[in-house]
One Martini backbone bead per residue (centre of mass of N, CA, C, O) as a GRO file, in nm:
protein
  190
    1UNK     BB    1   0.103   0.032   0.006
    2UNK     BB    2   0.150   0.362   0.043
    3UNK     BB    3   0.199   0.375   0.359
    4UNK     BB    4   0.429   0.165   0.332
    5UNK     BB    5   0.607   0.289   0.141
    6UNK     BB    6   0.622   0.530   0.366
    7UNK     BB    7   0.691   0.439   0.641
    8UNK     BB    8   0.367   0.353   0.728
    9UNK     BB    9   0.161   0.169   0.943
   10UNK     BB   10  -0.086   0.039   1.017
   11UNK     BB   11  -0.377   0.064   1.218
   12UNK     BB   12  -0.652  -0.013   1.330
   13UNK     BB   13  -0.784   0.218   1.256
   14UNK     BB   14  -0.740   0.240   0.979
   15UNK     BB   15  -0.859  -0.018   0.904
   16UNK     BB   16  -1.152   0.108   1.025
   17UNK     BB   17  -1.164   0.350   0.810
   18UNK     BB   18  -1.160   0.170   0.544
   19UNK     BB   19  -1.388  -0.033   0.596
   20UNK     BB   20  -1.598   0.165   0.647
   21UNK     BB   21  -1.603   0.262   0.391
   22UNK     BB   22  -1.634   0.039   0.194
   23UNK     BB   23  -1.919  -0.066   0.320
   24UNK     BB   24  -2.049   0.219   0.210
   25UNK     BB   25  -1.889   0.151  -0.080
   26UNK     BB   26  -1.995  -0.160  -0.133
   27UNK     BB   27  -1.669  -0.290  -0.068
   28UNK     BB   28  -1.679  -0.619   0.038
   29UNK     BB   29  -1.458  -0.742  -0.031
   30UNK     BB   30  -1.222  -0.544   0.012
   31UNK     BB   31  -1.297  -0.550   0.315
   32UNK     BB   32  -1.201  -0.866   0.305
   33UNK     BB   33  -0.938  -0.796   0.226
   34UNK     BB   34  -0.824  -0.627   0.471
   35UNK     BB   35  -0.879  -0.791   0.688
   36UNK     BB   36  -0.669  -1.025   0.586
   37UNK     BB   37  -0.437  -0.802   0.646
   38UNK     BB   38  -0.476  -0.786   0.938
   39UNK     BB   39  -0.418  -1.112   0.973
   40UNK     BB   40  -0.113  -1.134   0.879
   41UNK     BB   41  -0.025  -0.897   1.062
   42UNK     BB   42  -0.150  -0.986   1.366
   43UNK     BB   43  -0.432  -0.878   1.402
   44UNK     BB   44  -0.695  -0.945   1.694
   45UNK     BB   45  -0.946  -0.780   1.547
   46UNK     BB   46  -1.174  -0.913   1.390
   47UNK     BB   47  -1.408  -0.945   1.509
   48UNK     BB   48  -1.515  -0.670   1.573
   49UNK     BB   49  -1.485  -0.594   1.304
   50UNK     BB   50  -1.699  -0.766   1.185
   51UNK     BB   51  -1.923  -0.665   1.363
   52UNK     BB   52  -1.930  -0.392   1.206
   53UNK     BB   53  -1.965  -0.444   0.945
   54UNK     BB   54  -2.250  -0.602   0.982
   55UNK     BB   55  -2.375  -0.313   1.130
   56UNK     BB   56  -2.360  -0.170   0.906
   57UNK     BB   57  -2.521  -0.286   0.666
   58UNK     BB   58  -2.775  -0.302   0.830
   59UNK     BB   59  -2.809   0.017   0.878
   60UNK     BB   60  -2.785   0.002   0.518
   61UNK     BB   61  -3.020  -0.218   0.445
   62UNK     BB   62  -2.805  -0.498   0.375
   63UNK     BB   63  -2.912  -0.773   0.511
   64UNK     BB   64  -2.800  -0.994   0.279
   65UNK     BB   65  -2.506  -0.914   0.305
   66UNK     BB   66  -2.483  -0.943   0.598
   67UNK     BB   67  -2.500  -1.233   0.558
   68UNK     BB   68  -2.306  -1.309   0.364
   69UNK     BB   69  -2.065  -1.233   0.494
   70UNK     BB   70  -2.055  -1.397   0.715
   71UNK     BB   71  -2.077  -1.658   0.502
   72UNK     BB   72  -1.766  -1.567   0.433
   73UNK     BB   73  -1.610  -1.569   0.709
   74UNK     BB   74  -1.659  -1.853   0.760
   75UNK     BB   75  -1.503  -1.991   0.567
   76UNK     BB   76  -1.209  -1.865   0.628
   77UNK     BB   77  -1.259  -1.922   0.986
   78UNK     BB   78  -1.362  -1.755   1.134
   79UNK     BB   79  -1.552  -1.638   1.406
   80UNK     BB   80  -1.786  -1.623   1.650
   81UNK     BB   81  -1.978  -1.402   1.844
   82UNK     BB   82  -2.196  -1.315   2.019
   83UNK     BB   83  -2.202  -1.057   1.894
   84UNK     BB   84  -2.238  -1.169   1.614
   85UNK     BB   85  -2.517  -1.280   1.667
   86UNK     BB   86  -2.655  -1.034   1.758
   87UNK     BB   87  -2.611  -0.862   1.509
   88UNK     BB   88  -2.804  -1.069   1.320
   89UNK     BB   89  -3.065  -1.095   1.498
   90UNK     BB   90  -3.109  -0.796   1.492
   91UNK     BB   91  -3.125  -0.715   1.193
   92UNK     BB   92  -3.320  -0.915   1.114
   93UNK     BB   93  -3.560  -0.823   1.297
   94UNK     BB   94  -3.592  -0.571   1.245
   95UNK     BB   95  -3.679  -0.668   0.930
   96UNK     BB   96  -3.861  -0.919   0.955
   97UNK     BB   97  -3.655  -1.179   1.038
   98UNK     BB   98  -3.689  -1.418   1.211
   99UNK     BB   99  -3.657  -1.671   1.149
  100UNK     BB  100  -3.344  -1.635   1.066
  101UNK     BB  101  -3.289  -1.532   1.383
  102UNK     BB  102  -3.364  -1.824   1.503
  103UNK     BB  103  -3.142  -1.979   1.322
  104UNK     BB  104  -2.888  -1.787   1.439
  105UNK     BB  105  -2.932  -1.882   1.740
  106UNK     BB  106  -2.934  -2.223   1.662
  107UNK     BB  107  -2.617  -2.220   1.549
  108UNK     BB  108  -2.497  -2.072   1.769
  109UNK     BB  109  -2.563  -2.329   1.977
  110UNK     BB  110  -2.423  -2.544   1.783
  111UNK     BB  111  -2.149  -2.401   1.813
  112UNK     BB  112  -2.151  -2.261   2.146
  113UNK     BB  113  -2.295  -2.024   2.163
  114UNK     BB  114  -2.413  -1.839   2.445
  115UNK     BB  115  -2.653  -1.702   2.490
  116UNK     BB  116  -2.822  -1.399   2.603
  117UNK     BB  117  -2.977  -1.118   2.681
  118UNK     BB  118  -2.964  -0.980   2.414
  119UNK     BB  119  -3.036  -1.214   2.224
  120UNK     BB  120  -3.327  -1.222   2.369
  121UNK     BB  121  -3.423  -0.924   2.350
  122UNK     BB  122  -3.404  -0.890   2.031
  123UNK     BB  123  -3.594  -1.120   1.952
  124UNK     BB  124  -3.841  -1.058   2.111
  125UNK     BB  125  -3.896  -0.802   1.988
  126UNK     BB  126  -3.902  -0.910   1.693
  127UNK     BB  127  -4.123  -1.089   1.714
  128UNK     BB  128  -4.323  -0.842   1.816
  129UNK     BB  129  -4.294  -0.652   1.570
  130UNK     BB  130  -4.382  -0.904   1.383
  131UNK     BB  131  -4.646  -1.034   1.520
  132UNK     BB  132  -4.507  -1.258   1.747
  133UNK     BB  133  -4.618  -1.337   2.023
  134UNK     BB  134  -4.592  -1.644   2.084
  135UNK     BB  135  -4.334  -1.709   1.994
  136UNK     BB  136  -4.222  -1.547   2.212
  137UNK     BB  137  -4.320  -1.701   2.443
  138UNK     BB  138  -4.222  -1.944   2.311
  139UNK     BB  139  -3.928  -1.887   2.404
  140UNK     BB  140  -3.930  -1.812   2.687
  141UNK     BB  141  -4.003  -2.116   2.772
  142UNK     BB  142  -3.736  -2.216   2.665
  143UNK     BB  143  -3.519  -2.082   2.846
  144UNK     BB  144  -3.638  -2.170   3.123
  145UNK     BB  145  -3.670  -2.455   3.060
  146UNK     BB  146  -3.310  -2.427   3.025
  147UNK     BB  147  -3.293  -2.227   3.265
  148UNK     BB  148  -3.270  -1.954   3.195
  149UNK     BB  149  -3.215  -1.627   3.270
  150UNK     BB  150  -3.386  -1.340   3.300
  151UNK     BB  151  -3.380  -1.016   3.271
  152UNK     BB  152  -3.452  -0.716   3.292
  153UNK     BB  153  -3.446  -0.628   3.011
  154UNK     BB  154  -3.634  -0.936   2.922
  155UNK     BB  155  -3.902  -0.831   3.112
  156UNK     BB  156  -3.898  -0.530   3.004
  157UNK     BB  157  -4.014  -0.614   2.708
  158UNK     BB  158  -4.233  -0.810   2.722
  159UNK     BB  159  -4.431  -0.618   2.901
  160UNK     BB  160  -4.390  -0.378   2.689
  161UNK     BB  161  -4.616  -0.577   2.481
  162UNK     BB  162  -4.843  -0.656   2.651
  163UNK     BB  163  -4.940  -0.428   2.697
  164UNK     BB  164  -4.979  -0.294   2.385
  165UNK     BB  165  -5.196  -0.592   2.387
  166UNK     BB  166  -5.350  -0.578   2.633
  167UNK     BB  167  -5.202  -0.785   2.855
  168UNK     BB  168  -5.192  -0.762   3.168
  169UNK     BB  169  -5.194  -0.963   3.315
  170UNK     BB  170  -4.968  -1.109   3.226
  171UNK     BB  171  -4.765  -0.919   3.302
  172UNK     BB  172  -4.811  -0.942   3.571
  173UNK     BB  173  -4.705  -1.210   3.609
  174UNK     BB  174  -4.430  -1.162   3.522
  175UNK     BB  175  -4.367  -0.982   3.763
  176UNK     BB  176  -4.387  -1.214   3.978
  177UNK     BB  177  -4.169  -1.393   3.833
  178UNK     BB  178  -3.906  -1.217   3.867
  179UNK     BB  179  -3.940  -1.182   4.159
  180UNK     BB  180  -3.911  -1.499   4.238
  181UNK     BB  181  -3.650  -1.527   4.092
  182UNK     BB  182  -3.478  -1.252   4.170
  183UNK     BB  183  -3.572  -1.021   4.011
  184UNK     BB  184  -3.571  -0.690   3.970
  185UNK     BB  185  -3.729  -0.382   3.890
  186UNK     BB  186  -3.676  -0.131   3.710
  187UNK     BB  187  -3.801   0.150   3.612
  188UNK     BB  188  -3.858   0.048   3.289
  189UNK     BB  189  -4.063  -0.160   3.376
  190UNK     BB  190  -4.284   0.037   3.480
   0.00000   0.00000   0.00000
């Protein structure tokens, strides 16, 4: 490259500037070409840089670009962080792919990436969002029974769908079941 060639090797941030710039300028090889040189070259944030490559995408409403992307990345041997997979199922679910999201969960785990609060509650919000209350309820019934604790951000997105759908009482159950968990509710709750 012209940086190289001045003596002056590029760090992280240069590499994040290209990357995002291409991206932006739908330059996805070029930006996995980079990605690659980052690796060649010793530095160890691939997956972060491959998160953010996949967030802007999700952003720049090019959903089909980043599942492609991801497995591009996959294919070349990359790892996959919760991260990189709350990144996917975050974006499917904004734009009404939940079935896809919900995929992106089961490979989750069936790679042993262990989903988290984040995880779920991202995923439940888009099933909410795209009229799937049932699908999202057993979501949740399947989490508890799998033994998962919900979080508070994760009952307190159940509880504001419920509500928004008129189920009060079943909210009203929800916060009492949180509470005998031993989750507290905080101000969001209510």
């Amino acid at each position: 490259s012209d940086i190289a060639k001045r003596g002056c090797e590029p760090n992280e941030l240069t590499y994040s500037t290209l990357i995002n710039g291409l991206v932006k300028d739908g330059k996805i090889d070029d930006a996995l070409e980079v990605l690659d040189d980052m690796t060649h070259k010793g530095f160890d944030h691939q997956t972060r840089m491959h998160n953010k490559m996949l967030d802007n995408l999700f952003k720049l409403g090019r959903a089909d670009v980043a599942v492609s992307t991801f497995h591009k990345l996959r294919e070349k041997g990359y790892d996959a962080s919760v991260v990189t997979y709350n990144t996917l199922i975050n974006g499917l679910s904004k734009v009404g792919r939940t079935s896809e999201a919900l995929e992106f969960m089961e490979e989750m785990v069936k790679e042993g990436c262990i989903p988290n609060a984040i995880t779920y509650s991202v995923l439940i919000d888009g099933l909410f969002r795209a009229g799937q209350l049932e699908m999202a309820l057993t979501t949740v019934k399947r989490m508890l029974k799998h033994g998962s604790n919900l979080s508070v951000v994760t009952y307190s997105t159940i509880m504001n769908w419920l509500c928004k759908k008129g189920r009060l009482d079943e909210a009203l159950d929800l916060l009492e079941d949180m509470m005998l968990r031993g989750c507290n509710p905080n101000n969001h709750t209510y």
